[in-house]
């Protein structure tokens, strides 16, 4: 286990640079900023100011947030339908918005079980009030960085069957985990503990580096805007860095790809904005073990 994992599982430990913001109106919150970017109302002036500073660099970032949600809905629809996954762990779920994970999953399978997790008490309070609509939907407080992973803590494990496949979702979360906290190592630990037949869905801001030098410059500017004095997190990572999230998994076609190019519902209706091209998503599958071979006598 990486050393960083061994020291992170502390109550209240937060993603980014401090404790969960909650209802504090003096500091911007990742969850509230994301809510603002989606056109929600559960945000304060400090959140809007923080995101407006990023919009000054890339005015189309609200489209990125909406695109991220569309990608999530397509992934969950596939998992609950064709892949026959009936239990989900959505980590970093944030504030409730339009069309949430359990609504998509339970439309495909009314018995699908969804456990939302967030470390921010404000998200948990809103989530419990608005999302726990039936006995198969739960919202609990927890941190991706929990020692031993969230799969081990009773508040989460009590709602999941640990010997059956799980759909693990970390959509728009890992780019808020600093490099020093080893996000790839965190994901390897989750993959190791997931039962065979499980899936991992992840998106992350993308730095194209040498793949596209012009977009690389924009990615660097955006990272500086996100990680500056306002929000304090939002790291753009290369394709190679993001592929490490899926170590030990089989990536489904088309692999790690731009969100609108990942199983699109139809042809594009317009040309993508540069900032819309700076995020990648992938869905990895943990294969079942090979059956034992029968040796001829």
Tab-separated table of C-alpha atoms in Angstrom:
chain	number	residue	atom	x	y	z
A	1	UNK	CA	0.000	0.000	0.000
A	2	UNK	CA	1.404	3.470	-0.798
A	3	UNK	CA	2.553	5.333	2.302
A	4	UNK	CA	0.215	8.214	1.429
A	5	UNK	CA	-2.794	5.916	1.723
A	6	UNK	CA	-1.738	4.781	5.176
A	7	UNK	CA	-1.987	8.274	6.697
A	8	UNK	CA	-5.028	9.750	5.000
A	9	UNK	CA	-7.978	8.033	6.603
A	10	UNK	CA	-8.743	10.677	9.217
A	11	UNK	CA	-12.245	11.877	10.053
A	12	UNK	CA	-12.900	15.174	8.312
A	13	UNK	CA	-9.930	14.899	5.985
A	14	UNK	CA	-10.792	16.852	2.886
A	15	UNK	CA	-9.937	16.887	-0.751
A	16	UNK	CA	-7.860	19.894	-1.732
A	17	UNK	CA	-6.300	22.131	0.889
A	18	UNK	CA	-8.357	21.879	4.081
A	19	UNK	CA	-11.426	20.674	5.913
A	20	UNK	CA	-14.796	20.347	4.132
A	21	UNK	CA	-16.258	23.792	3.504
A	22	UNK	CA	-19.864	22.885	4.284
A	23	UNK	CA	-22.067	25.950	4.755
A	24	UNK	CA	-19.125	28.349	5.274
A	25	UNK	CA	-19.936	31.406	3.150
A	26	UNK	CA	-16.405	32.829	3.352
A	27	UNK	CA	-14.691	30.079	1.333
A	28	UNK	CA	-15.622	28.611	-2.049
A	29	UNK	CA	-16.698	24.964	-2.076
A	30	UNK	CA	-15.981	22.505	-4.888
A	31	UNK	CA	-19.513	21.131	-4.660
A	32	UNK	CA	-21.159	24.555	-4.640
A	33	UNK	CA	-18.975	25.799	-7.502
A	34	UNK	CA	-19.973	22.747	-9.543
A	35	UNK	CA	-23.616	23.424	-8.681
A	36	UNK	CA	-23.191	26.995	-9.939
A	37	UNK	CA	-21.573	25.774	-13.153
A	38	UNK	CA	-24.644	23.588	-13.765
A	39	UNK	CA	-27.024	26.485	-13.215
A	40	UNK	CA	-28.029	25.422	-9.688
A	41	UNK	CA	-29.052	27.634	-6.797
A	42	UNK	CA	-27.199	25.972	-3.901
A	43	UNK	CA	-24.207	28.321	-3.998
A	44	UNK	CA	-23.008	31.612	-2.536
A	45	UNK	CA	-21.340	34.732	-3.852
A	46	UNK	CA	-17.900	33.392	-2.875
A	47	UNK	CA	-18.490	30.301	-5.069
A	48	UNK	CA	-19.643	32.371	-8.016
A	49	UNK	CA	-16.650	34.693	-7.702
A	50	UNK	CA	-14.236	31.743	-7.647
A	51	UNK	CA	-15.737	30.157	-10.748
A	52	UNK	CA	-16.121	33.473	-12.573
A	53	UNK	CA	-12.348	33.869	-12.275
A	54	UNK	CA	-11.933	30.564	-14.126
A	55	UNK	CA	-14.573	31.528	-16.684
A	56	UNK	CA	-12.446	34.559	-17.502
A	57	UNK	CA	-9.888	32.106	-18.907
A	58	UNK	CA	-12.385	29.747	-20.593
A	59	UNK	CA	-15.967	31.087	-20.855
A	60	UNK	CA	-17.333	27.704	-21.969
A	61	UNK	CA	-16.559	25.773	-18.772
A	62	UNK	CA	-20.247	25.538	-17.852
A	63	UNK	CA	-20.611	23.409	-20.979
A	64	UNK	CA	-17.866	21.141	-19.628
A	65	UNK	CA	-19.871	20.553	-16.450
A	66	UNK	CA	-23.018	19.730	-18.423
A	67	UNK	CA	-21.051	17.435	-20.721
A	68	UNK	CA	-19.645	15.643	-17.666
A	69	UNK	CA	-23.179	14.987	-16.397
A	70	UNK	CA	-24.327	13.675	-19.768
A	71	UNK	CA	-21.369	11.291	-19.837
A	72	UNK	CA	-22.227	10.057	-16.353
A	73	UNK	CA	-25.821	9.346	-17.352
A	74	UNK	CA	-24.722	7.347	-20.409
A	75	UNK	CA	-22.288	5.289	-18.322
A	76	UNK	CA	-24.830	4.524	-15.603
A	77	UNK	CA	-27.479	3.616	-18.177
A	78	UNK	CA	-25.091	1.114	-19.746
A	79	UNK	CA	-23.999	-0.344	-16.411
A	80	UNK	CA	-27.515	-0.772	-15.017
A	81	UNK	CA	-28.805	-2.066	-18.350
A	82	UNK	CA	-26.492	-4.014	-20.641
A	83	UNK	CA	-23.828	-4.727	-17.997
A	84	UNK	CA	-26.432	-5.859	-15.430
A	85	UNK	CA	-24.802	-3.976	-12.527
A	86	UNK	CA	-27.316	-3.490	-9.721
A	87	UNK	CA	-25.221	-1.803	-7.028
A	88	UNK	CA	-23.365	1.485	-7.372
A	89	UNK	CA	-20.964	3.518	-5.247
A	90	UNK	CA	-20.910	7.169	-6.389
A	91	UNK	CA	-18.021	8.902	-4.595
A	92	UNK	CA	-17.778	12.679	-4.515
A	93	UNK	CA	-21.430	12.862	-5.474
A	94	UNK	CA	-21.771	16.533	-4.525
A	95	UNK	CA	-25.051	18.413	-4.355
A	96	UNK	CA	-28.191	16.945	-5.942
A	97	UNK	CA	-28.865	18.166	-9.463
A	98	UNK	CA	-31.108	17.294	-12.384
A	99	UNK	CA	-31.142	13.541	-13.193
A	100	UNK	CA	-28.964	11.875	-10.567
A	101	UNK	CA	-27.258	8.477	-10.600
A	102	UNK	CA	-30.000	6.525	-8.821
A	103	UNK	CA	-32.679	7.915	-11.132
A	104	UNK	CA	-30.831	6.666	-14.205
A	105	UNK	CA	-29.914	3.300	-12.658
A	106	UNK	CA	-33.368	2.614	-11.248
A	107	UNK	CA	-35.021	3.511	-14.521
A	108	UNK	CA	-33.084	0.590	-16.020
A	109	UNK	CA	-33.481	-1.673	-12.971
A	110	UNK	CA	-35.933	-0.647	-10.267
A	111	UNK	CA	-34.001	-2.749	-7.731
A	112	UNK	CA	-30.642	-1.101	-8.404
A	113	UNK	CA	-28.969	0.064	-5.202
A	114	UNK	CA	-27.063	3.355	-5.165
A	115	UNK	CA	-24.848	4.643	-2.361
A	116	UNK	CA	-23.797	8.270	-2.725
A	117	UNK	CA	-20.778	9.479	-0.734
A	118	UNK	CA	-19.351	12.930	-0.105
A	119	UNK	CA	-17.049	14.349	2.551
A	120	UNK	CA	-18.892	17.691	2.698
A	121	UNK	CA	-21.642	17.741	5.364
A	122	UNK	CA	-23.702	20.223	3.344
A	123	UNK	CA	-23.807	17.791	0.408
A	124	UNK	CA	-24.743	14.939	2.716
A	125	UNK	CA	-27.581	16.912	4.306
A	126	UNK	CA	-29.008	17.962	0.936
A	127	UNK	CA	-28.445	14.503	-0.500
A	128	UNK	CA	-30.273	12.741	2.308
A	129	UNK	CA	-33.189	15.157	2.050
A	130	UNK	CA	-33.560	15.070	-1.729
A	131	UNK	CA	-32.076	11.818	-3.024
A	132	UNK	CA	-33.032	9.156	-0.483
A	133	UNK	CA	-36.317	8.550	-2.273
A	134	UNK	CA	-36.535	4.806	-1.644
A	135	UNK	CA	-34.964	1.989	0.354
A	136	UNK	CA	-32.333	1.368	-2.334
A	137	UNK	CA	-30.879	4.887	-2.315
A	138	UNK	CA	-28.562	6.142	0.439
A	139	UNK	CA	-26.307	9.177	0.961
A	140	UNK	CA	-23.484	8.836	3.493
A	141	UNK	CA	-20.592	10.945	4.703
A	142	UNK	CA	-17.151	9.690	3.738
A	143	UNK	CA	-13.919	10.498	1.918
A	144	UNK	CA	-12.389	8.827	-1.126
A	145	UNK	CA	-9.117	8.881	0.806
A	146	UNK	CA	-10.452	6.833	3.715
A	147	UNK	CA	-7.825	4.399	4.994
A	148	UNK	CA	-8.679	0.942	3.681
A	149	UNK	CA	-11.044	2.594	1.130
A	150	UNK	CA	-14.706	3.425	1.546
A	151	UNK	CA	-15.501	-0.169	0.612
A	152	UNK	CA	-14.423	-1.134	4.129
A	153	UNK	CA	-16.296	1.348	6.320
A	154	UNK	CA	-19.609	0.150	7.817
A	155	UNK	CA	-21.582	3.221	6.695
A	156	UNK	CA	-20.949	2.199	3.067
A	157	UNK	CA	-20.343	-1.548	3.259
A	158	UNK	CA	-23.626	-2.080	5.072
A	159	UNK	CA	-25.526	-1.163	1.925
A	160	UNK	CA	-23.425	-3.169	-0.559
A	161	UNK	CA	-22.862	-6.873	-1.119
A	162	UNK	CA	-19.066	-7.129	-1.171
A	163	UNK	CA	-18.907	-10.384	-3.125
A	164	UNK	CA	-20.971	-9.094	-6.073
A	165	UNK	CA	-19.932	-6.638	-8.847
A	166	UNK	CA	-20.128	-2.926	-8.073
A	167	UNK	CA	-20.210	0.104	-10.332
A	168	UNK	CA	-17.703	2.543	-8.802
A	169	UNK	CA	-18.114	6.138	-9.982
A	170	UNK	CA	-15.543	8.905	-9.492
A	171	UNK	CA	-16.865	11.380	-12.029
A	172	UNK	CA	-15.184	14.795	-11.898
A	173	UNK	CA	-13.492	13.968	-8.592
A	174	UNK	CA	-9.918	12.869	-9.213
A	175	UNK	CA	-8.795	16.213	-10.659
A	176	UNK	CA	-9.433	17.632	-7.169
A	177	UNK	CA	-6.976	15.161	-5.601
A	178	UNK	CA	-3.473	16.636	-5.438
A	179	UNK	CA	-0.547	14.717	-6.933
A	180	UNK	CA	0.973	14.340	-3.470
A	181	UNK	CA	-2.046	12.272	-2.420
A	182	UNK	CA	-1.346	9.789	-5.237
A	183	UNK	CA	-4.758	9.568	-6.975
A	184	UNK	CA	-3.554	6.690	-9.168
A	185	UNK	CA	-2.482	4.752	-6.081
A	186	UNK	CA	-5.844	5.452	-4.475
A	187	UNK	CA	-7.629	4.021	-7.501
A	188	UNK	CA	-5.391	0.943	-7.593
A	189	UNK	CA	-6.347	0.235	-3.999
A	190	UNK	CA	-10.046	0.495	-4.834
A	191	UNK	CA	-9.595	-1.760	-7.853
A	192	UNK	CA	-7.779	-4.327	-5.756
A	193	UNK	CA	-10.648	-4.473	-3.274
A	194	UNK	CA	-13.504	-4.454	-5.792
A	195	UNK	CA	-15.024	-7.848	-6.590
A	196	UNK	CA	-14.345	-9.298	-10.046
A	197	UNK	CA	-16.931	-8.214	-12.597
A	198	UNK	CA	-16.985	-4.647	-11.234
A	199	UNK	CA	-16.590	-1.447	-13.232
A	200	UNK	CA	-14.820	1.859	-12.547
A	201	UNK	CA	-16.021	5.060	-14.245
A	202	UNK	CA	-13.806	8.153	-14.030
A	203	UNK	CA	-13.363	11.561	-15.642
A	204	UNK	CA	-10.505	14.041	-15.174
A	205	UNK	CA	-9.397	17.370	-16.629
A	206	UNK	CA	-6.884	16.674	-19.412
A	207	UNK	CA	-3.546	18.219	-20.267
A	208	UNK	CA	-2.802	17.121	-23.869
A	209	UNK	CA	0.895	17.979	-23.495
A	210	UNK	CA	2.631	17.081	-26.784
A	211	UNK	CA	-0.593	15.697	-28.296
A	212	UNK	CA	-1.809	19.255	-28.822
A	213	UNK	CA	0.612	22.035	-27.811
A	214	UNK	CA	-2.013	24.766	-28.301
A	215	UNK	CA	-4.523	23.099	-25.990
A	216	UNK	CA	-1.675	22.322	-23.587
A	217	UNK	CA	-1.202	26.057	-23.066
A	218	UNK	CA	-4.899	26.490	-22.281
A	219	UNK	CA	-4.797	23.532	-19.872
A	220	UNK	CA	-1.890	25.108	-17.985
A	221	UNK	CA	-3.748	28.431	-17.742
A	222	UNK	CA	-6.892	26.719	-16.507
A	223	UNK	CA	-5.027	24.683	-13.914
A	224	UNK	CA	-3.434	27.858	-12.603
A	225	UNK	CA	-6.884	29.496	-12.391
A	226	UNK	CA	-8.421	26.513	-10.584
A	227	UNK	CA	-5.576	25.867	-8.144
A	228	UNK	CA	-4.942	29.524	-7.300
A	229	UNK	CA	-6.240	31.460	-4.294
A	230	UNK	CA	-9.908	30.822	-5.149
A	231	UNK	CA	-10.908	27.176	-5.340
A	232	UNK	CA	-7.475	25.682	-4.640
A	233	UNK	CA	-7.791	22.483	-6.709
A	234	UNK	CA	-8.372	21.331	-10.258
A	235	UNK	CA	-5.396	19.580	-11.826
A	236	UNK	CA	-5.128	18.881	-15.557
A	237	UNK	CA	-3.367	15.551	-16.106
A	238	UNK	CA	-1.887	13.871	-19.164
A	239	UNK	CA	-3.383	10.831	-20.842
A	240	UNK	CA	-0.610	8.659	-19.413
A	241	UNK	CA	-1.317	9.870	-15.879
A	242	UNK	CA	-5.032	9.198	-16.247
A	243	UNK	CA	-4.517	5.730	-17.687
A	244	UNK	CA	-2.924	4.848	-14.357
A	245	UNK	CA	-6.353	5.237	-12.736
A	246	UNK	CA	-7.423	2.118	-14.626
A	247	UNK	CA	-4.491	-0.122	-13.723
A	248	UNK	CA	-5.608	-3.751	-13.533
A	249	UNK	CA	-8.777	-3.009	-15.503
A	250	UNK	CA	-9.843	-3.563	-19.099
A	251	UNK	CA	-10.875	-0.268	-20.681
A	252	UNK	CA	-14.055	-0.500	-22.707
A	253	UNK	CA	-13.969	0.891	-26.247
A	254	UNK	CA	-13.202	3.675	-27.113
A	255	UNK	CA	-10.860	3.682	-24.133
A	256	UNK	CA	-9.876	6.921	-22.437
A	257	UNK	CA	-11.601	9.448	-24.676
A	258	UNK	CA	-13.169	12.870	-24.922
A	259	UNK	CA	-16.550	12.786	-23.228
A	260	UNK	CA	-18.674	13.586	-26.253
A	261	UNK	CA	-16.820	10.946	-28.254
A	262	UNK	CA	-17.558	8.250	-25.666
A	263	UNK	CA	-20.665	6.412	-26.901
A	264	UNK	CA	-22.345	9.575	-28.206
A	265	UNK	CA	-26.140	9.497	-28.597
A	266	UNK	CA	-25.817	10.977	-32.079
A	267	UNK	CA	-23.616	13.123	-34.324
A	268	UNK	CA	-22.279	16.414	-32.907
A	269	UNK	CA	-24.525	19.418	-33.401
A	270	UNK	CA	-21.702	21.971	-33.257
A	271	UNK	CA	-17.952	22.270	-33.100
A	272	UNK	CA	-16.517	21.739	-29.626
A	273	UNK	CA	-15.077	24.631	-27.663
A	274	UNK	CA	-11.375	24.266	-26.779
A	275	UNK	CA	-12.161	23.840	-23.067
A	276	UNK	CA	-14.635	21.051	-23.856
A	277	UNK	CA	-11.771	19.070	-25.338
A	278	UNK	CA	-9.771	19.253	-22.110
A	279	UNK	CA	-11.468	16.445	-20.198
A	280	UNK	CA	-11.302	12.684	-20.672
A	281	UNK	CA	-13.391	9.812	-19.393
A	282	UNK	CA	-13.113	6.053	-19.297
A	283	UNK	CA	-14.906	2.962	-18.070
A	284	UNK	CA	-12.789	0.073	-16.827
A	285	UNK	CA	-13.847	-3.514	-16.168
A	286	UNK	CA	-12.301	-5.833	-13.584
A	287	UNK	CA	-12.286	-9.194	-15.367
A	288	UNK	CA	-13.473	-12.414	-13.854
A	289	UNK	CA	-10.706	-14.898	-13.058
A	290	UNK	CA	-9.892	-17.425	-15.742
A	291	UNK	CA	-11.516	-20.800	-15.125
A	292	UNK	CA	-9.097	-23.538	-14.062
A	293	UNK	CA	-7.721	-25.568	-16.922
A	294	UNK	CA	-8.352	-29.292	-16.976
A	295	UNK	CA	-5.102	-31.057	-17.743
A	296	UNK	CA	-5.356	-34.262	-19.751
A	297	UNK	CA	-4.093	-37.341	-17.958
